[in-house]
PDB file of C-alpha atoms and ligand atoms in Angstrom:
ATOM      1  CA  MET U1146      87.013 -41.630  52.492  1.00  0.00           C
ATOM      2  CA  GLY U1147      89.059 -39.560  50.095  1.00  0.00           C
ATOM      3  CA  LYS U1148      91.135 -36.506  50.774  1.00  0.00           C
ATOM      4  CA  ASP U1149      89.649 -33.658  48.805  1.00  0.00           C
ATOM      5  CA  VAL U1150      89.346 -29.893  48.409  1.00  0.00           C
ATOM      6  CA  ILE U1151      85.845 -28.468  48.910  1.00  0.00           C
ATOM      7  CA  ILE U1152      85.084 -25.058  47.384  1.00  0.00           C
ATOM      8  CA  ALA U1153      82.891 -22.794  49.591  1.00  0.00           C
ATOM      9  CA  LEU U1154      80.266 -21.406  47.219  1.00  0.00           C
ATOM     10  CA  ASP U1155      79.705 -18.230  49.199  1.00  0.00           C
ATOM     11  CA  PHE U1156      77.645 -16.440  46.586  1.00  0.00           C
ATOM     12  CA  GLU U1157      74.480 -14.383  47.069  1.00  0.00           C
ATOM     13  CA  ASN U1158      72.412 -15.983  44.345  1.00  0.00           C
ATOM     14  CA  LYS U1159      72.092 -18.804  41.845  1.00  0.00           C
ATOM     15  CA  GLU U1160      73.320 -16.763  38.828  1.00  0.00           C
ATOM     16  CA  LYS U1161      76.602 -15.965  40.542  1.00  0.00           C
ATOM     17  CA  ALA U1162      77.100 -19.488  41.896  1.00  0.00           C
ATOM     18  CA  LEU U1163      76.362 -21.223  38.600  1.00  0.00           C
ATOM     19  CA  GLY U1164      78.363 -18.585  36.692  1.00  0.00           C
ATOM     20  CA  PHE U1165      81.326 -19.405  38.875  1.00  0.00           C
ATOM     21  CA  LEU U1166      80.889 -23.160  38.324  1.00  0.00           C
ATOM     22  CA  ASP U1167      80.781 -22.568  34.535  1.00  0.00           C
ATOM     23  CA  ASN U1168      84.516 -21.857  34.752  1.00  0.00           C
ATOM     24  CA  PHE U1169      85.102 -25.552  35.511  1.00  0.00           C
ATOM     25  CA  THR U1170      84.742 -27.356  32.212  1.00  0.00           C
ATOM     26  CA  GLY U1171      86.754 -30.480  32.872  1.00  0.00           C
ATOM     27  CA  ARG U1172      86.480 -31.511  36.507  1.00  0.00           C
ATOM     28  CA  LYS U1173      83.562 -31.254  38.903  1.00  0.00           C
ATOM     29  CA  PRO U1174      84.834 -29.931  42.240  1.00  0.00           C
ATOM     30  CA  PHE U1175      83.237 -30.897  45.575  1.00  0.00           C
ATOM     31  CA  VAL U1176      81.353 -27.759  46.675  1.00  0.00           C
ATOM     32  CA  LYS U1177      79.935 -26.362  49.918  1.00  0.00           C
ATOM     33  CA  ILE U1178      76.563 -24.616  49.943  1.00  0.00           C
ATOM     34  CA  GLY U1179      76.114 -22.465  53.048  1.00  0.00           C
ATOM     35  CA  MET U1180      73.257 -20.567  54.645  1.00  0.00           C
ATOM     36  CA  GLU U1181      73.508 -17.494  52.387  1.00  0.00           C
ATOM     37  CA  LEU U1182      72.971 -19.320  49.110  1.00  0.00           C
ATOM     38  CA  PHE U1183      70.533 -21.888  50.549  1.00  0.00           C
ATOM     39  CA  TYR U1184      68.310 -19.268  52.202  1.00  0.00           C
ATOM     40  CA  ALA U1185      68.362 -17.147  49.056  1.00  0.00           C
ATOM     41  CA  GLU U1186      67.513 -19.866  46.610  1.00  0.00           C
ATOM     42  CA  GLY U1187      65.975 -22.732  48.615  1.00  0.00           C
ATOM     43  CA  PRO U1188      66.424 -26.471  48.062  1.00  0.00           C
ATOM     44  CA  GLN U1189      66.307 -26.071  44.258  1.00  0.00           C
ATOM     45  CA  ILE U1190      69.879 -24.727  44.276  1.00  0.00           C
ATOM     46  CA  VAL U1191      71.042 -28.037  45.729  1.00  0.00           C
ATOM     47  CA  LYS U1192      69.212 -29.970  43.014  1.00  0.00           C
ATOM     48  CA  ASP U1193      70.602 -27.733  40.260  1.00  0.00           C
ATOM     49  CA  ILE U1194      74.207 -28.112  41.369  1.00  0.00           C
ATOM     50  CA  LYS U1195      73.791 -31.838  42.023  1.00  0.00           C
ATOM     51  CA  ALA U1196      72.390 -32.194  38.485  1.00  0.00           C
ATOM     52  CA  ARG U1197      75.647 -30.698  37.193  1.00  0.00           C
ATOM     53  CA  GLY U1198      77.533 -33.575  38.773  1.00  0.00           C
ATOM     54  CA  HIS U1199      79.085 -31.969  41.841  1.00  0.00           C
ATOM     55  CA  LYS U1200      79.353 -33.521  45.255  1.00  0.00           C
ATOM     56  CA  ILE U1201      77.712 -31.252  47.862  1.00  0.00           C
ATOM     57  CA  PHE U1202      78.473 -30.388  51.480  1.00  0.00           C
ATOM     58  CA  LEU U1203      75.336 -28.641  52.780  1.00  0.00           C
ATOM     59  CA  ASP U1204      76.622 -26.443  55.604  1.00  0.00           C
ATOM     60  CA  LEU U1205      73.487 -25.457  57.529  1.00  0.00           C
ATOM     61  CA  LYS U1206      74.761 -26.190  61.069  1.00  0.00           C
ATOM     62  CA  LEU U1207      71.499 -27.442  62.610  1.00  0.00           C
ATOM     63  CA  HIS U1208      70.890 -26.941  66.322  1.00  0.00           C
ATOM     64  CA  ASP U1209      67.433 -27.536  67.839  1.00  0.00           C
ATOM     65  CA  ILE U1210      65.520 -30.120  69.859  1.00  0.00           C
ATOM     66  CA  PRO U1211      66.217 -33.710  68.744  1.00  0.00           C
ATOM     67  CA  ASN U1212      62.818 -34.305  67.111  1.00  0.00           C
ATOM     68  CA  THR U1213      63.018 -31.145  65.009  1.00  0.00           C
ATOM     69  CA  VAL U1214      66.582 -31.877  63.933  1.00  0.00           C
ATOM     70  CA  LYS U1215      65.638 -35.478  63.038  1.00  0.00           C
ATOM     71  CA  LYS U1216      62.832 -34.299  60.737  1.00  0.00           C
ATOM     72  CA  ALA U1217      64.913 -31.559  59.162  1.00  0.00           C
ATOM     73  CA  MET U1218      67.742 -33.992  58.489  1.00  0.00           C
ATOM     74  CA  ALA U1219      65.301 -36.347  56.714  1.00  0.00           C
ATOM     75  CA  VAL U1220      64.487 -33.458  54.356  1.00  0.00           C
ATOM     76  CA  LEU U1221      68.188 -32.729  53.689  1.00  0.00           C
ATOM     77  CA  SER U1222      68.859 -36.419  53.098  1.00  0.00           C
ATOM     78  CA  SER U1223      66.140 -36.536  50.454  1.00  0.00           C
ATOM     79  CA  LEU U1224      68.029 -33.780  48.606  1.00  0.00           C
ATOM     80  CA  ASP U1225      70.785 -36.338  48.092  1.00  0.00           C
ATOM     81  CA  VAL U1226      73.597 -34.228  49.520  1.00  0.00           C
ATOM     82  CA  ASP U1227      76.917 -35.955  50.256  1.00  0.00           C
ATOM     83  CA  MET U1228      77.756 -34.211  53.522  1.00  0.00           C
ATOM     84  CA  CYS U1229      75.871 -32.088  56.089  1.00  0.00           C
ATOM     85  CA  ASN U1230      76.385 -30.826  59.616  1.00  0.00           C
ATOM     86  CA  LEU U1231      75.001 -29.724  63.012  1.00  0.00           C
ATOM     87  CA  HIS U1232      76.257 -28.176  66.227  1.00  0.00           C
ATOM     88  CA  ALA U1233      77.718 -30.644  68.719  1.00  0.00           C
ATOM     89  CA  ALA U1234      76.419 -28.299  71.442  1.00  0.00           C
ATOM     90  CA  GLY U1235      72.947 -29.768  70.721  1.00  0.00           C
ATOM     91  CA  THR U1236      74.023 -32.835  72.794  1.00  0.00           C
ATOM     92  CA  ILE U1237      74.505 -36.517  72.034  1.00  0.00           C
ATOM     93  CA  ASP U1238      70.736 -37.100  71.949  1.00  0.00           C
ATOM     94  CA  MET U1239      70.290 -34.493  69.278  1.00  0.00           C
ATOM     95  CA  MET U1240      73.168 -35.923  67.230  1.00  0.00           C
ATOM     96  CA  LYS U1241      71.722 -39.449  67.468  1.00  0.00           C
ATOM     97  CA  ALA U1242      68.295 -38.175  66.371  1.00  0.00           C
ATOM     98  CA  ALA U1243      69.955 -36.383  63.439  1.00  0.00           C
ATOM     99  CA  LEU U1244      71.585 -39.628  62.289  1.00  0.00           C
ATOM    100  CA  GLU U1245      68.236 -41.420  62.411  1.00  0.00           C
ATOM    101  CA  GLY U1246      66.591 -38.723  60.337  1.00  0.00           C
ATOM    102  CA  LEU U1247      69.423 -38.736  57.853  1.00  0.00           C
ATOM    103  CA  THR U1248      69.445 -42.495  57.247  1.00  0.00           C
ATOM    104  CA  ARG U1249      67.473 -43.420  54.140  1.00  0.00           C
ATOM    105  CA  ALA U1250      65.246 -46.481  53.750  1.00  0.00           C
ATOM    106  CA  ASP U1251      68.050 -48.410  52.019  1.00  0.00           C
ATOM    107  CA  GLY U1252      70.461 -47.699  54.932  1.00  0.00           C
ATOM    108  CA  SER U1253      72.545 -45.149  53.016  1.00  0.00           C
ATOM    109  CA  ARG U1254      73.077 -41.598  54.307  1.00  0.00           C
ATOM    110  CA  PRO U1255      75.182 -38.477  53.762  1.00  0.00           C
ATOM    111  CA  ILE U1256      78.335 -37.983  55.867  1.00  0.00           C
ATOM    112  CA  LEU U1257      77.362 -36.200  59.079  1.00  0.00           C
ATOM    113  CA  LEU U1258      79.759 -33.811  60.771  1.00  0.00           C
ATOM    114  CA  ALA U1259      79.556 -31.802  63.995  1.00  0.00           C
ATOM    115  CA  VAL U1260      80.741 -28.247  64.439  1.00  0.00           C
ATOM    116  CA  THR U1261      82.645 -28.158  67.723  1.00  0.00           C
ATOM    117  CA  GLN U1262      83.433 -24.598  68.730  1.00  0.00           C
ATOM    118  CA  LEU U1263      83.301 -22.113  65.861  1.00  0.00           C
ATOM    119  CA  THR U1264      86.724 -20.794  64.965  1.00  0.00           C
ATOM    120  CA  SER U1265      85.283 -17.312  65.444  1.00  0.00           C
ATOM    121  CA  THR U1266      84.726 -18.054  69.151  1.00  0.00           C
ATOM    122  CA  SER U1267      87.723 -17.083  71.317  1.00  0.00           C
ATOM    123  CA  GLU U1268      88.615 -19.038  74.430  1.00  0.00           C
ATOM    124  CA  GLU U1269      88.026 -15.869  76.502  1.00  0.00           C
ATOM    125  CA  ARG U1270      84.458 -15.377  75.209  1.00  0.00           C
ATOM    126  CA  MET U1271      83.674 -19.075  75.515  1.00  0.00           C
ATOM    127  CA  GLN U1272      84.624 -18.950  79.161  1.00  0.00           C
ATOM    128  CA  ARG U1273      83.103 -15.578  80.041  1.00  0.00           C
ATOM    129  CA  GLU U1274      79.879 -15.733  77.984  1.00  0.00           C
ATOM    130  CA  LEU U1275      79.183 -19.458  77.658  1.00  0.00           C
ATOM    131  CA  LEU U1276      80.527 -20.289  81.133  1.00  0.00           C
ATOM    132  CA  ILE U1277      82.640 -23.151  79.797  1.00  0.00           C
ATOM    133  CA  ASN U1278      85.603 -23.213  82.171  1.00  0.00           C
ATOM    134  CA  GLU U1279      87.945 -25.192  79.973  1.00  0.00           C
ATOM    135  CA  THR U1280      90.538 -24.543  77.285  1.00  0.00           C
ATOM    136  CA  ILE U1281      89.178 -24.292  73.741  1.00  0.00           C
ATOM    137  CA  GLU U1282      91.267 -27.387  72.845  1.00  0.00           C
ATOM    138  CA  ASN U1283      89.721 -29.524  75.578  1.00  0.00           C
ATOM    139  CA  THR U1284      86.245 -28.336  74.618  1.00  0.00           C
ATOM    140  CA  VAL U1285      86.802 -29.128  70.925  1.00  0.00           C
ATOM    141  CA  VAL U1286      88.139 -32.612  71.696  1.00  0.00           C
ATOM    142  CA  LYS U1287      85.275 -33.367  74.168  1.00  0.00           C
ATOM    143  CA  TYR U1288      82.645 -32.220  71.634  1.00  0.00           C
ATOM    144  CA  ALA U1289      84.347 -34.368  68.981  1.00  0.00           C
ATOM    145  CA  GLN U1290      84.259 -37.351  71.337  1.00  0.00           C
ATOM    146  CA  ASN U1291      80.541 -36.729  71.965  1.00  0.00           C
ATOM    147  CA  ALA U1292      79.998 -36.667  68.194  1.00  0.00           C
ATOM    148  CA  LYS U1293      81.880 -39.945  67.838  1.00  0.00           C
ATOM    149  CA  GLU U1294      79.839 -41.539  70.623  1.00  0.00           C
ATOM    150  CA  ALA U1295      76.647 -40.449  68.852  1.00  0.00           C
ATOM    151  CA  GLY U1296      77.889 -42.244  65.722  1.00  0.00           C
ATOM    152  CA  LEU U1297      78.806 -39.253  63.581  1.00  0.00           C
ATOM    153  CA  ASP U1298      81.572 -39.413  60.987  1.00  0.00           C
ATOM    154  CA  GLY U1299      83.672 -36.429  62.032  1.00  0.00           C
ATOM    155  CA  VAL U1300      83.891 -32.743  62.856  1.00  0.00           C
ATOM    156  CA  VAL U1301      84.417 -29.366  61.271  1.00  0.00           C
ATOM    157  CA  CYS U1302      87.342 -27.702  63.059  1.00  0.00           C
ATOM    158  CA  SER U1303      90.360 -25.498  62.625  1.00  0.00           C
ATOM    159  CA  PRO U1304      93.216 -27.325  60.827  1.00  0.00           C
ATOM    160  CA  LEU U1305      95.315 -26.534  63.896  1.00  0.00           C
ATOM    161  CA  GLU U1306      92.956 -28.691  65.968  1.00  0.00           C
ATOM    162  CA  ALA U1307      92.897 -31.645  63.544  1.00  0.00           C
ATOM    163  CA  PRO U1308      95.814 -33.504  65.182  1.00  0.00           C
ATOM    164  CA  LEU U1309      94.158 -33.253  68.644  1.00  0.00           C
ATOM    165  CA  VAL U1310      90.850 -34.535  67.284  1.00  0.00           C
ATOM    166  CA  LYS U1311      92.583 -37.467  65.589  1.00  0.00           C
ATOM    167  CA  GLU U1312      94.410 -38.218  68.818  1.00  0.00           C
ATOM    168  CA  GLY U1313      91.216 -38.106  70.877  1.00  0.00           C
ATOM    169  CA  CYS U1314      88.864 -39.861  68.436  1.00  0.00           C
ATOM    170  CA  GLY U1315      91.072 -42.010  66.210  1.00  0.00           C
ATOM    171  CA  SER U1316      92.561 -41.492  62.757  1.00  0.00           C
ATOM    172  CA  GLN U1317      89.426 -42.668  60.969  1.00  0.00           C
ATOM    173  CA  PHE U1318      87.348 -39.913  62.545  1.00  0.00           C
ATOM    174  CA  MET U1319      87.076 -37.252  59.843  1.00  0.00           C
ATOM    175  CA  THR U1320      88.251 -33.662  60.112  1.00  0.00           C
ATOM    176  CA  VAL U1321      86.968 -31.060  57.659  1.00  0.00           C
ATOM    177  CA  THR U1322      88.789 -27.773  57.983  1.00  0.00           C
ATOM    178  CA  PRO U1323      88.214 -24.217  56.724  1.00  0.00           C
ATOM    179  CA  GLY U1324      90.684 -21.406  57.342  1.00  0.00           C
ATOM    180  CA  ILE U1325      92.985 -22.187  54.426  1.00  0.00           C
ATOM    181  CA  ARG U1326      95.150 -19.609  52.642  1.00  0.00           C
ATOM    182  CA  PHE U1327      98.005 -19.776  50.147  1.00  0.00           C
ATOM    183  CA  ALA U1328     101.353 -18.771  51.606  1.00  0.00           C
ATOM    184  CA  ASP U1329     101.413 -15.725  49.287  1.00  0.00           C
ATOM    185  CA  GLY U1330      97.702 -14.901  49.510  1.00  0.00           C
ATOM    186  CA  ASP U1331      95.323 -12.504  51.346  1.00  0.00           C
ATOM    187  CA  VAL U1332      94.351 -13.530  54.866  1.00  0.00           C
ATOM    188  CA  GLY U1333      90.997 -11.644  54.892  1.00  0.00           C
ATOM    189  CA  ASP U1334      88.985 -12.024  58.116  1.00  0.00           C
ATOM    190  CA  GLN U1335      90.312 -15.475  58.989  1.00  0.00           C
ATOM    191  CA  VAL U1336      92.604 -15.713  62.030  1.00  0.00           C
ATOM    192  CA  ARG U1337      93.826 -19.232  62.655  1.00  0.00           C
ATOM    193  CA  ILE U1338      94.888 -20.218  59.175  1.00  0.00           C
ATOM    194  CA  THR U1339      97.184 -22.676  57.418  1.00  0.00           C
ATOM    195  CA  THR U1340      98.196 -23.415  53.830  1.00  0.00           C
ATOM    196  CA  PRO U1341      96.819 -26.436  51.917  1.00  0.00           C
ATOM    197  CA  ASP U1342     100.205 -28.104  52.293  1.00  0.00           C
ATOM    198  CA  LYS U1343     100.343 -27.548  56.071  1.00  0.00           C
ATOM    199  CA  ALA U1344      96.725 -28.777  56.427  1.00  0.00           C
ATOM    200  CA  LYS U1345      97.799 -31.972  54.677  1.00  0.00           C
ATOM    201  CA  GLN U1346     100.708 -32.369  57.087  1.00  0.00           C
ATOM    202  CA  MET U1347      98.323 -31.924  60.019  1.00  0.00           C
ATOM    203  CA  GLY U1348      96.323 -34.909  58.761  1.00  0.00           C
ATOM    204  CA  THR U1349      93.031 -33.265  57.859  1.00  0.00           C
ATOM    205  CA  ASP U1350      90.733 -35.130  55.481  1.00  0.00           C
ATOM    206  CA  TYR U1351      88.987 -32.319  53.610  1.00  0.00           C
ATOM    207  CA  ILE U1352      89.888 -28.653  53.333  1.00  0.00           C
ATOM    208  CA  VAL U1353      87.196 -26.044  52.702  1.00  0.00           C
ATOM    209  CA  VAL U1354      88.453 -23.148  50.597  1.00  0.00           C
ATOM    210  CA  GLY U1355      86.420 -20.051  49.737  1.00  0.00           C
ATOM    211  CA  ARG U1356      87.928 -16.740  48.702  1.00  0.00           C
ATOM    212  CA  PRO U1357      91.410 -17.964  47.723  1.00  0.00           C
ATOM    213  CA  ILE U1358      89.569 -19.732  44.864  1.00  0.00           C
ATOM    214  CA  THR U1359      86.325 -17.770  44.365  1.00  0.00           C
ATOM    215  CA  ALA U1360      88.030 -14.375  44.347  1.00  0.00           C
ATOM    216  CA  ALA U1361      91.038 -15.469  42.279  1.00  0.00           C
ATOM    217  CA  GLU U1362      91.636 -14.006  38.852  1.00  0.00           C
ATOM    218  CA  ASP U1363      91.785 -17.556  37.512  1.00  0.00           C
ATOM    219  CA  PRO U1364      89.625 -19.686  39.839  1.00  0.00           C
ATOM    220  CA  VAL U1365      90.371 -22.937  37.997  1.00  0.00           C
ATOM    221  CA  ALA U1366      94.126 -22.408  38.343  1.00  0.00           C
ATOM    222  CA  ALA U1367      93.711 -21.524  42.024  1.00  0.00           C
ATOM    223  CA  TYR U1368      91.626 -24.699  42.570  1.00  0.00           C
ATOM    224  CA  GLU U1369      94.208 -26.828  40.757  1.00  0.00           C
ATOM    225  CA  ARG U1370      96.983 -25.308  42.854  1.00  0.00           C
ATOM    226  CA  CYS U1371      95.066 -26.077  46.012  1.00  0.00           C
ATOM    227  CA  VAL U1372      94.435 -29.681  44.950  1.00  0.00           C
ATOM    228  CA  LYS U1373      98.082 -30.137  44.050  1.00  0.00           C
ATOM    229  CA  GLU U1374      99.416 -28.659  47.339  1.00  0.00           C
ATOM    230  CA  PHE U1375      96.930 -30.678  49.396  1.00  0.00           C
ATOM    231  CA  ASN U1376      97.384 -34.009  47.602  1.00  0.00           C
ATOM    232  CA  ASP U1377     101.061 -34.100  46.567  1.00  0.00           C
TER     233      ASP U1377
HETATM  234  O1  C5P T1979      86.634 -17.598  52.090  1.00  0.00           O
HETATM  235  P1  C5P T1979      87.104 -18.556  53.115  1.00  0.00           P
HETATM  236  O2  C5P T1979      88.128 -19.532  52.593  1.00  0.00           O
HETATM  237  O3  C5P T1979      87.499 -17.890  54.411  1.00  0.00           O
HETATM  238  O4  C5P T1979      85.797 -19.434  53.434  1.00  0.00           O
HETATM  239  C1  C5P T1979      85.733 -20.379  54.447  1.00  0.00           C
HETATM  240  C2  C5P T1979      84.366 -21.028  54.499  1.00  0.00           C
HETATM  241  O5  C5P T1979      84.330 -21.889  55.615  1.00  0.00           O
HETATM  242  C3  C5P T1979      83.210 -20.057  54.676  1.00  0.00           C
HETATM  243  O6  C5P T1979      82.119 -20.592  53.978  1.00  0.00           O
HETATM  244  C4  C5P T1979      82.968 -20.044  56.162  1.00  0.00           C
HETATM  245  O7  C5P T1979      81.637 -19.760  56.454  1.00  0.00           O
HETATM  246  C5  C5P T1979      83.290 -21.500  56.506  1.00  0.00           C
HETATM  247  N1  C5P T1979      83.676 -21.701  57.890  1.00  0.00           N
HETATM  248  C6  C5P T1979      84.786 -21.090  58.505  1.00  0.00           C
HETATM  249  N2  C5P T1979      85.101 -21.330  59.810  1.00  0.00           N
HETATM  250  C7  C5P T1979      84.363 -22.181  60.532  1.00  0.00           C
HETATM  251  C8  C5P T1979      83.254 -22.815  59.955  1.00  0.00           C
HETATM  252  C9  C5P T1979      82.949 -22.557  58.620  1.00  0.00           C
HETATM  253  O8  C5P T1979      85.482 -20.299  57.848  1.00  0.00           O
HETATM  254  N3  C5P T1979      84.683 -22.424  61.775  1.00  0.00           N
END
C-alpha cells in the first residue's frame, strides 16, 4: 500500500477530462472518476483512461440491498479499476456482499473503501435528521469498524478524522482523504480542510485533490507540489 496523491477528475465530459490528462506527459497520476464523468460518459471513460496507463479510483458510492450491490460491484471489477467505494450505512451485510461481487475468479480485486459520514453532513443534521444520537467522530469510527469487520480495506474520511480511524481500526486500515488545500490556495466550498503536508502528518494513506490541481494555471506543477509536500 503506497502513499499517493489521487487527482479528482471532476470534469463534465470525456474531452475535458482527456484534455486535462494530456498535460501530463511524463508521469501517470492516480485519478478519481466520480459520478459526474461516469454518468456522462459511461464505462467507456474508465476503459479509455485505464488504457492511458492511469490507476483509477471509481468513486460511485454504492448503497442498495446486498444482492444489487454485489452484482453492481462485479461489473465495476470487470472494468479493472484499482479502487472503488460504497456507503458504510448500507450495513455489514451489504459490505460483505460487495466484497464477494468484487472478487474476481483469480482471487484478485480492487481496493474497497467505505464512505463513513460525508464531510458535508454536520453533526447537528446527522442527529436531527438521521436520528443518530452520537458525535460525528464516534459515528465515523463505528462505521469504519463495521467496514473493517466486513473485510474492507479502509474508509474515505476527512483528514482530521484519519488519526481516530487508525486508532480504532489499526494503522494498516487505509484512510483516503479529500478536503486538501495548499496553505496559500483558495478554500472553495470545502470546510474541514488541511494541507498535503498536514494530511501526511495525520497519517493518511491517500489524499484526493481536485480543484487545487485541476483549476491551477499549471496543473502539472500543482500536482508535483502536492506530491512533494505529501511525500517529503
Ligand atoms: O476540488 P476538491 O479538491 O474539493 O475535490 C475533492 C473531491 O473529493 C471531489 O471529487 C469531491 O466530490 C470528493 N469528496 C469530498 N468530500 C467527501 C467525499 C468526496 O470532497 N467527503
